[in-house]
Coordinates of C-alpha atoms in Angstrom, one line a residue:
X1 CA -128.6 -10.9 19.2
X2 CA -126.2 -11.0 15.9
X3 CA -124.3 -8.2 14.8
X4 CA -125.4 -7.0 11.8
X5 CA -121.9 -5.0 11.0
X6 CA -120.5 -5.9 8.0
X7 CA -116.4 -7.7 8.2
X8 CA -113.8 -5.4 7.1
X9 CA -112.2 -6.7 3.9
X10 CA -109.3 -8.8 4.5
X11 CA -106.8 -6.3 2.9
X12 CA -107.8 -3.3 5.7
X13 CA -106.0 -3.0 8.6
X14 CA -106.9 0.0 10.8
X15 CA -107.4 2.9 8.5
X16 CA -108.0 2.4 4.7
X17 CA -104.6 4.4 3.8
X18 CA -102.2 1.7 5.4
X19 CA -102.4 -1.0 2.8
X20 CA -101.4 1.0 -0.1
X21 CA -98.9 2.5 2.0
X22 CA -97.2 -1.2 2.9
X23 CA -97.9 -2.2 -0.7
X24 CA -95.9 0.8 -2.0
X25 CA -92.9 0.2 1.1
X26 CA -93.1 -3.5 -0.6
X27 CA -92.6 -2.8 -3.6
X28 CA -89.9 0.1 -3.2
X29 CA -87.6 -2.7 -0.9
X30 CA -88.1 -5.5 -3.9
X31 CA -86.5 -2.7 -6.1
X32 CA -83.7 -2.0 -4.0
X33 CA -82.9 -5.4 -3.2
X34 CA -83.1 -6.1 -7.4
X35 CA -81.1 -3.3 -8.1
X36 CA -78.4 -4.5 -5.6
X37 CA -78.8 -8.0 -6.9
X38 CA -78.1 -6.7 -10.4
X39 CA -75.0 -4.5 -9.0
X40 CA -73.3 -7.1 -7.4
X41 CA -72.3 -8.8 -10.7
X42 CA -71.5 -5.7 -12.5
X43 CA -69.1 -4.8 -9.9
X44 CA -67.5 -7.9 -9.7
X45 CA -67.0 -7.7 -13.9
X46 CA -65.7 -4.4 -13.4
X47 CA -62.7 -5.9 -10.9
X48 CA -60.8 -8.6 -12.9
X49 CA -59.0 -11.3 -11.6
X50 CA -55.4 -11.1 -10.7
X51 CA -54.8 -13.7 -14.1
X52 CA -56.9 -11.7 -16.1
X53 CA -54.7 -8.6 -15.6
X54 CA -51.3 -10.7 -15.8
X55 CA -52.6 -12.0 -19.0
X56 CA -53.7 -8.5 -20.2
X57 CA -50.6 -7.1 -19.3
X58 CA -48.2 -9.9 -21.0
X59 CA -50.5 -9.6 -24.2
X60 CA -50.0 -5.7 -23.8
X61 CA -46.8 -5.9 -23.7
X62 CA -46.1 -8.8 -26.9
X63 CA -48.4 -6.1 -29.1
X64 CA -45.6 -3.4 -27.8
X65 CA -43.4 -5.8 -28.8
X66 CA -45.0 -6.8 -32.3
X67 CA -45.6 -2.9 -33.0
X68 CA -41.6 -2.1 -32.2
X69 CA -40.5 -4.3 -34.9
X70 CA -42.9 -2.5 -36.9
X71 CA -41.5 0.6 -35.8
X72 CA -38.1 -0.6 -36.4
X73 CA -38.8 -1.8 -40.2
X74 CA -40.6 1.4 -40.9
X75 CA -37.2 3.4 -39.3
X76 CA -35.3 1.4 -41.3
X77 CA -37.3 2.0 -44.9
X78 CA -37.4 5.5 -43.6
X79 CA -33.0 5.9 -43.9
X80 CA -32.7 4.2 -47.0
X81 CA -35.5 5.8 -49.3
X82 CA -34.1 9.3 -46.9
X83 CA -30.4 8.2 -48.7
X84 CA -32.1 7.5 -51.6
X85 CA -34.0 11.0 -51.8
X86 CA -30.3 12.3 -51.5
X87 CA -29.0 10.3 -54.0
X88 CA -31.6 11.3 -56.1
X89 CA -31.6 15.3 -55.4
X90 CA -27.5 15.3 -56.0
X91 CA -28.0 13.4 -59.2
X92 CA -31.1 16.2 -60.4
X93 CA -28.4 19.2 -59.4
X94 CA -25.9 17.6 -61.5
X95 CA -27.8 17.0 -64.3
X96 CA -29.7 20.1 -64.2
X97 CA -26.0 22.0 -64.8
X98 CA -25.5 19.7 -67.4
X99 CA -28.6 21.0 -69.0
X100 CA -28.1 24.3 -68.1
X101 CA -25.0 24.2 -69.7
X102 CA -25.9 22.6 -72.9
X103 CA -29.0 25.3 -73.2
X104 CA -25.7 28.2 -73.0
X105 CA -23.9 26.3 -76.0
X106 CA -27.4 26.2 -78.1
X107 CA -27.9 29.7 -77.2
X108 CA -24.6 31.5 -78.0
X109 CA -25.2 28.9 -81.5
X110 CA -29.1 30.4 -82.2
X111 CA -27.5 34.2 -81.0
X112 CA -24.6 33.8 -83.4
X113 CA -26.2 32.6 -86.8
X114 CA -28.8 35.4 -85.6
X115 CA -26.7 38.3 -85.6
X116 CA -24.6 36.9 -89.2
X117 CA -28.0 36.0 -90.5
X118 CA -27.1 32.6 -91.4
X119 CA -30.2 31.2 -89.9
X120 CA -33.9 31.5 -90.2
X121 CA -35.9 33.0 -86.8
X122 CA -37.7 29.5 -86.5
X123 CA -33.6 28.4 -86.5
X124 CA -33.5 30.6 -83.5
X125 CA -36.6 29.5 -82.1
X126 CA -35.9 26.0 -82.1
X127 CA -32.2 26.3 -80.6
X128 CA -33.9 28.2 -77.5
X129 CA -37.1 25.8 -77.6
X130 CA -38.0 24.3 -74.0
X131 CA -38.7 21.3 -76.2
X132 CA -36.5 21.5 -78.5
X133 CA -37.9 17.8 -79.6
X134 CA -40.8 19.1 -81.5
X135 CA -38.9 21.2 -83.7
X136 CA -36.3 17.8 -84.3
X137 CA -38.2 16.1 -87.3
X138 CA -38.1 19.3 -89.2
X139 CA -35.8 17.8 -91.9
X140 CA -35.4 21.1 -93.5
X141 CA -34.6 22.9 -90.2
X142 CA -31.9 20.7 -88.8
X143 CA -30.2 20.7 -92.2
X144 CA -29.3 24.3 -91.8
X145 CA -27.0 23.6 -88.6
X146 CA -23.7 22.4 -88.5
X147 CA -22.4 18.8 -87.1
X148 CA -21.3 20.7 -84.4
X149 CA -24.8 22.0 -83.6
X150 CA -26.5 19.3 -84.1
X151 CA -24.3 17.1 -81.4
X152 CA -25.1 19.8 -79.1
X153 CA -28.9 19.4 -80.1
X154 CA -28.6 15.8 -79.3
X155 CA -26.8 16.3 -76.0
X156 CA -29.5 19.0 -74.8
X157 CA -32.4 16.4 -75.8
X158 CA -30.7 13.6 -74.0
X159 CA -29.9 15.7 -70.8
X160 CA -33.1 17.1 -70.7
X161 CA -35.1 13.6 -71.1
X162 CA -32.7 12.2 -68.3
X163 CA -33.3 15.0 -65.8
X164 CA -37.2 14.8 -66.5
X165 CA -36.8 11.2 -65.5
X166 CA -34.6 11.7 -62.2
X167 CA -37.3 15.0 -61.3
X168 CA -39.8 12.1 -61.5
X169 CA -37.9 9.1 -59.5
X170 CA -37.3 12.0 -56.6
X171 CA -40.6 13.0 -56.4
X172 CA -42.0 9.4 -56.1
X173 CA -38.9 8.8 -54.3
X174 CA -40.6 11.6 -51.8
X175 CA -43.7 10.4 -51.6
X176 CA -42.7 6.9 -50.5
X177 CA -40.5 8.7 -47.9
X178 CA -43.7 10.2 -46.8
X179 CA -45.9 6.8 -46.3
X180 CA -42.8 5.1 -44.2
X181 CA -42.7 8.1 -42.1
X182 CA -46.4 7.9 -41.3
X183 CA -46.0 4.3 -40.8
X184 CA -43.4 5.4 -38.6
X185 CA -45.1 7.5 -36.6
X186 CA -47.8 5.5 -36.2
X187 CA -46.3 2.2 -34.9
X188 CA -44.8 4.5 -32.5
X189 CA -47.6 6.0 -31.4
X190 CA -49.4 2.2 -30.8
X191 CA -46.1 1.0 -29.1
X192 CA -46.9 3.8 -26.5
X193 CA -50.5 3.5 -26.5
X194 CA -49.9 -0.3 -25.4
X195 CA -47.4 0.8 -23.0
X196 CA -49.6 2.9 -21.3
X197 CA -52.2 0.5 -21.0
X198 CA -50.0 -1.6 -19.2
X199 CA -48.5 0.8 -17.1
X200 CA -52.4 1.7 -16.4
X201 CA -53.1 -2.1 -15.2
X202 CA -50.5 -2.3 -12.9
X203 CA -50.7 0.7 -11.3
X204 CA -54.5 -0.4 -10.0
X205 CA -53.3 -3.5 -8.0
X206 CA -52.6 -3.0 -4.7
X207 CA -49.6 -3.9 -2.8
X208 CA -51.2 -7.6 -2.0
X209 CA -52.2 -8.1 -5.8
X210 CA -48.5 -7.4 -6.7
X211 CA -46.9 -9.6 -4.0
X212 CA -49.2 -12.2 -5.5
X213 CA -48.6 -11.5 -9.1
X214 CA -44.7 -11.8 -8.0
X215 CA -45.7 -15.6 -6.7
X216 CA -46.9 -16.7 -10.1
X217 CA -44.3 -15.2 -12.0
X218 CA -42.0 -17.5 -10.0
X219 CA -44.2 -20.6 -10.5
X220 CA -43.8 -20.0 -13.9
X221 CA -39.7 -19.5 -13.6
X222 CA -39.8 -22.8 -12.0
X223 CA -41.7 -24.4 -14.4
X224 CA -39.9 -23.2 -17.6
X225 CA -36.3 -23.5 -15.5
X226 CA -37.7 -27.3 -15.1
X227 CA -38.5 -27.6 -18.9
X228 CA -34.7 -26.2 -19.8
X229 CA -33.3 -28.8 -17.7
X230 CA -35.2 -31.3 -19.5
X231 CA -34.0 -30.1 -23.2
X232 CA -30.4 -29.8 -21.6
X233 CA -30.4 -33.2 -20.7
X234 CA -31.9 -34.5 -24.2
X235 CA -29.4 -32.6 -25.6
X236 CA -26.4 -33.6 -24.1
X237 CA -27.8 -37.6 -24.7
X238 CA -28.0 -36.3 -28.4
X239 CA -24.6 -35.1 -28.5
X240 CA -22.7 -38.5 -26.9
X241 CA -25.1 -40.6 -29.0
X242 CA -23.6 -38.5 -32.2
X243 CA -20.0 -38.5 -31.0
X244 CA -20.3 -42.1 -30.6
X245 CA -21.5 -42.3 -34.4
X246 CA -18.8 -40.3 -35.7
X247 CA -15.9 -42.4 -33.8
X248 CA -17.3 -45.4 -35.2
X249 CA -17.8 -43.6 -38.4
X250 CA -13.9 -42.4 -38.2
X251 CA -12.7 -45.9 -37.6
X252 CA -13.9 -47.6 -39.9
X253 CA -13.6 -45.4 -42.6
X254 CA -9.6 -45.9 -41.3
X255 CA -8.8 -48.2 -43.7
X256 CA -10.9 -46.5 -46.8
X257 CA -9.8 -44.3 -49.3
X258 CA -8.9 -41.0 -47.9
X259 CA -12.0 -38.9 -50.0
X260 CA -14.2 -40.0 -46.6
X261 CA -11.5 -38.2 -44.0
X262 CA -11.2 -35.2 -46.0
X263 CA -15.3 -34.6 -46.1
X264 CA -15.5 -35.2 -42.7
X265 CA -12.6 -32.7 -42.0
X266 CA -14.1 -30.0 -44.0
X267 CA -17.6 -30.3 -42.0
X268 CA -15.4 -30.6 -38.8
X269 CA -13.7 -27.1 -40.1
X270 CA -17.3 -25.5 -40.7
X271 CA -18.8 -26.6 -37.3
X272 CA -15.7 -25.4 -35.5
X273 CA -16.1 -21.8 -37.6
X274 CA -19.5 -21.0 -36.1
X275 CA -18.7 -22.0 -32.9
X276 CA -16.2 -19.6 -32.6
X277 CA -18.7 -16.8 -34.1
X278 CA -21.0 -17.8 -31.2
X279 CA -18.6 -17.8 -28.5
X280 CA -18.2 -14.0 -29.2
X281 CA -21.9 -13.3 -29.9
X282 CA -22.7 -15.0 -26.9
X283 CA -19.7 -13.0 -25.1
X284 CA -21.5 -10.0 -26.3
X285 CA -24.7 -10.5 -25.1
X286 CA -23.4 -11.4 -21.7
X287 CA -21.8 -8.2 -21.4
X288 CA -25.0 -6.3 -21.8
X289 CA -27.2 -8.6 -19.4
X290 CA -28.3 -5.7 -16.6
X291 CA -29.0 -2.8 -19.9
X292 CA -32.8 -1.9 -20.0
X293 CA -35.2 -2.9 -22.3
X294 CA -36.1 0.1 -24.8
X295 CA -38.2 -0.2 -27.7
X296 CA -36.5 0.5 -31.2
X297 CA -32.7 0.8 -28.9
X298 CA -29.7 -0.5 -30.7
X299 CA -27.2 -0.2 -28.0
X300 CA -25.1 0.4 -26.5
X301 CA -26.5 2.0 -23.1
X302 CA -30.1 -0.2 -24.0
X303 CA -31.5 -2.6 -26.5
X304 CA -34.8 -4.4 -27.7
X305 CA -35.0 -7.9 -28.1
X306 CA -33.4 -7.9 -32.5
X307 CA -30.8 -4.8 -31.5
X308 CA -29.5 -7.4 -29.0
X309 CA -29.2 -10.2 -31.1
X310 CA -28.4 -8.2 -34.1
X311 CA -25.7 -6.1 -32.3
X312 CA -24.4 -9.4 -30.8
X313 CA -23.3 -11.4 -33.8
X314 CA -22.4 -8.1 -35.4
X315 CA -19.6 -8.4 -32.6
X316 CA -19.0 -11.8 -34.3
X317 CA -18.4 -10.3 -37.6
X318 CA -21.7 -11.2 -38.9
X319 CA -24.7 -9.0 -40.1
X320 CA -28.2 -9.6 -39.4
X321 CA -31.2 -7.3 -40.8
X322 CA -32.4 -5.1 -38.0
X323 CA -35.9 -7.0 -37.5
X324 CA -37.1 -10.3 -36.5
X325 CA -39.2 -10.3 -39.4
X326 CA -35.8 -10.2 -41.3
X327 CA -33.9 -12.2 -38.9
X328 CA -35.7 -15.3 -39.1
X329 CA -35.0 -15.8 -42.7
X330 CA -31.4 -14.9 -42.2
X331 CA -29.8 -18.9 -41.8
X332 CA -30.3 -21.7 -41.4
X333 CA -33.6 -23.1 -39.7
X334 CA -32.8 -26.6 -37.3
X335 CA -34.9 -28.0 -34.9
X336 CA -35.2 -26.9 -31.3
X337 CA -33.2 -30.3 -30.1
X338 CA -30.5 -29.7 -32.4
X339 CA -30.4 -25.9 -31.6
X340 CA -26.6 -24.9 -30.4
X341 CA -24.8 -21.8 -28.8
X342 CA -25.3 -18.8 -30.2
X343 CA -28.7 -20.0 -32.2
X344 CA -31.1 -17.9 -32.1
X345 CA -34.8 -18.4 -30.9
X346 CA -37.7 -16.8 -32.3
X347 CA -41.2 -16.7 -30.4
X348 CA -44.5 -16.3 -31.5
X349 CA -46.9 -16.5 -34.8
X350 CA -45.9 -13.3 -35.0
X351 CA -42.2 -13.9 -34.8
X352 CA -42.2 -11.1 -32.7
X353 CA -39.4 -11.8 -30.1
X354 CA -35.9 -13.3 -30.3
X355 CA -33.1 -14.3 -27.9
X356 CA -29.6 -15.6 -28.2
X357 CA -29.5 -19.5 -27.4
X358 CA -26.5 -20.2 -24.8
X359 CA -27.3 -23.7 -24.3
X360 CA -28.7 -26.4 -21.5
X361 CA -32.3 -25.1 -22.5
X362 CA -31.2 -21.2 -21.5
X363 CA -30.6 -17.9 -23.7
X364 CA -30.1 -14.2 -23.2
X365 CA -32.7 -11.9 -24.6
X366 CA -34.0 -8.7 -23.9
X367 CA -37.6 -9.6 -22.5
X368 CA -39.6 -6.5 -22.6
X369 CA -40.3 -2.8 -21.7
X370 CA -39.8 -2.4 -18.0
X371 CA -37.2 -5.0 -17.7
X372 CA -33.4 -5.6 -18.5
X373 CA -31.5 -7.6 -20.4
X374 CA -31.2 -11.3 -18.6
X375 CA -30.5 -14.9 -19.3
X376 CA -33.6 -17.1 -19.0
X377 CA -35.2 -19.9 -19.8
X378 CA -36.2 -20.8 -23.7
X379 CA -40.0 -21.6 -22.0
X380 CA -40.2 -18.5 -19.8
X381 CA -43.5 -18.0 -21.7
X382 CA -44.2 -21.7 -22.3
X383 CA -43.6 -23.8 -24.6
X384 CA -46.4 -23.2 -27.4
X385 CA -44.7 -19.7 -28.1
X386 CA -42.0 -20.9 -29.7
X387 CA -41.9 -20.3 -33.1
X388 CA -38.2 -21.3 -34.8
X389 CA -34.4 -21.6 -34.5
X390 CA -32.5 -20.1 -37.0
X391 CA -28.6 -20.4 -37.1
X392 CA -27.0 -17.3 -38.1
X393 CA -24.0 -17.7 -40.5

């Protein structure tokens, strides 16, 4: 006989409650597995790349570097319009006695023609005036005073219209003193907020990340020590090829007039002049190699990259501006083949770096915070970065 019982739906198993109850354990698994499928990525974002923090960390550092020369123009603004101020100040004081001095003489004039009653009370008046110019188209006034008076009329209204005009150059004087020390302070305050940042990025690699780090640093010494070799041996091919020239030049030119000798003496005699002004930059530079990196140093316990070079060919008898911004425009631009001793070599759009050039592809520079003064290769950053060469002179 058939059962007339009805089938359990398909979706029941055992009690009615357990369905809902695997349907809910289901669904609460799928979340957990999305959410970790979703976290996985966000973690790995979150934990950059060893060349991701060496390439944050070197553009940290060129934005330190940028932001010192800022800081360094902004100092130096900052102790001329300060000398200026002075200037200015001195020049007020001494004027001011001046017109101080000239105000006595009209006084003792106005009190004396006052007590004898040789002048009028608006003569009195107008000889003790602040402004004493509004009273100075009175024909009939000034014809009462003497030649005497009136020169001393004339002096007080010329003193007292110059020192209205130095009061005004101070103060504006001042306020520009004001916006180069806020730009002053606030380059600073970005050099050390890059610095920091830096410091912050490599303090979060671990003992195995830095080993690493140390690896590619040397690839890349490699690299730009192979790249130096290569300019050193270019230029040394240069230099024969042109000293061949000039022999042949010389010889037959032998038989010539003697106009040709003497021109080639006299650029002979210039070329020999800077290369003994390099020698002793260079001489200079080497002395300091082992001083530490500071930003906005001068020397001579530590330096940044333009107090090197400009404290090196000051030892050559030669000033340079105190930034790169400056230094850049202060010579003679040649190419990087023809670059020489003592050159220098300016990096970046920014021409925010510069180093002494010492020759086979090599210079001496002060690199950046945390490190010392060294000689390196002209491509320790690559070749791209390098922006000019000037020759000082």
């Amino acid at each position: 006989m058939a059962s007339h019982r009805k089938p359990r739906p398909g979706g029941t198993i055992g009690t009615g409650l357990r369905a809902p109850a695997l349907a809910t354990a289901a669904l609460t698994s799928m979340a957990v597995l999305s959410q970790t499928a979703e976290a996985a990525p966000g973690t790995d974002r979150a934990k950059p790349t060893l060349e991701e923090v060496e390439k944050k960390v070197d553009d940290l550092y060129r934005q330190a570097e940028s932001a010192t020369q800022k800081y360094n123009a902004a100092k130096e603004r900052t102790g001329k319009q300060r000398g200026r101020v002075d200037a200015l100040r001195e020049d007020v004081a001494r004027r001011t006695a001046r017109l101080n001095k000239a105000r006595e003489e009209l006084g003792s004039f106005a009190a004396a023609q006052y007590r004898t009653g040789a002048a009028a009370p608006d003569t009195a008046t107008f000889l003790l005036a602040n402004d004493p110019q509004d009273y100075f188209d009175q024909t009939q006034l000034m014809n009462r005073l003497t030649s005497r008076e009136k020169s001393a009329v004339d002096d007080f209204i010329g003193e007292q219209a110059a020192t209205m005009k130095k009061r005004r150059e101070a103060a504006e004087s001042l306020q520009t003193l004001s916006d180069s020390q806020h730009d002053l302070q606030t380059a600073k305050a970005t050099v050390q907020k890059k610095l920091a940042s830096a410091r912050e990025l490599l303090s979060q690699l671990t003992a195995q990340e830095k080993a690493r780090l140390a690896a590619i640093e040397r690839q890349k010494d490699q690299e730009a020590a192979r790249k130096a070799a290569e300019l050193a041996k270019q230029q040394a091919a240069q230099q024969q090829a042109d000293s061949s020239s000039s022999s042949s030049t010389a010889t037959g030119s032998g038989s010539g007039s003697g106009s040709t000798g003497s021109g080639s003496t006299g650029s002979t005699t210039t070329s020999s002049s800077y290369d003994t002004k390099a020698e002793k930059a260079i001489a200079f530079a080497r002395a300091q190699i082992g001083k530490p990196y500071v930003w906005g140093a001068t020397g001579p316990d530590s330096y940044d990259c333009s107090g090197l070079t400009q404290a090196a060919w000051k030892a050559a008898g030669v000033t340079l501006p105190r930034t790169t911004y400056d230094q850049v425009n202060a010579g003679t631009t040649v190419s990087l083949a023809d670059a020489r001793p003592g050159d220098l070599i300016f990096f970046y759009d920014d021409i925010s770096h510069v180093g002494v050039y010492i020759g086979n592809g090599m210079m001496i520079h002060a690199p950046k915070p945390g490190a010392y003064v060294r000689e390196e290769s002209i491509y320790y950053g690559g070749e791209s970065i390098i922006h000019s060469v000037v020759r000082p002179g």
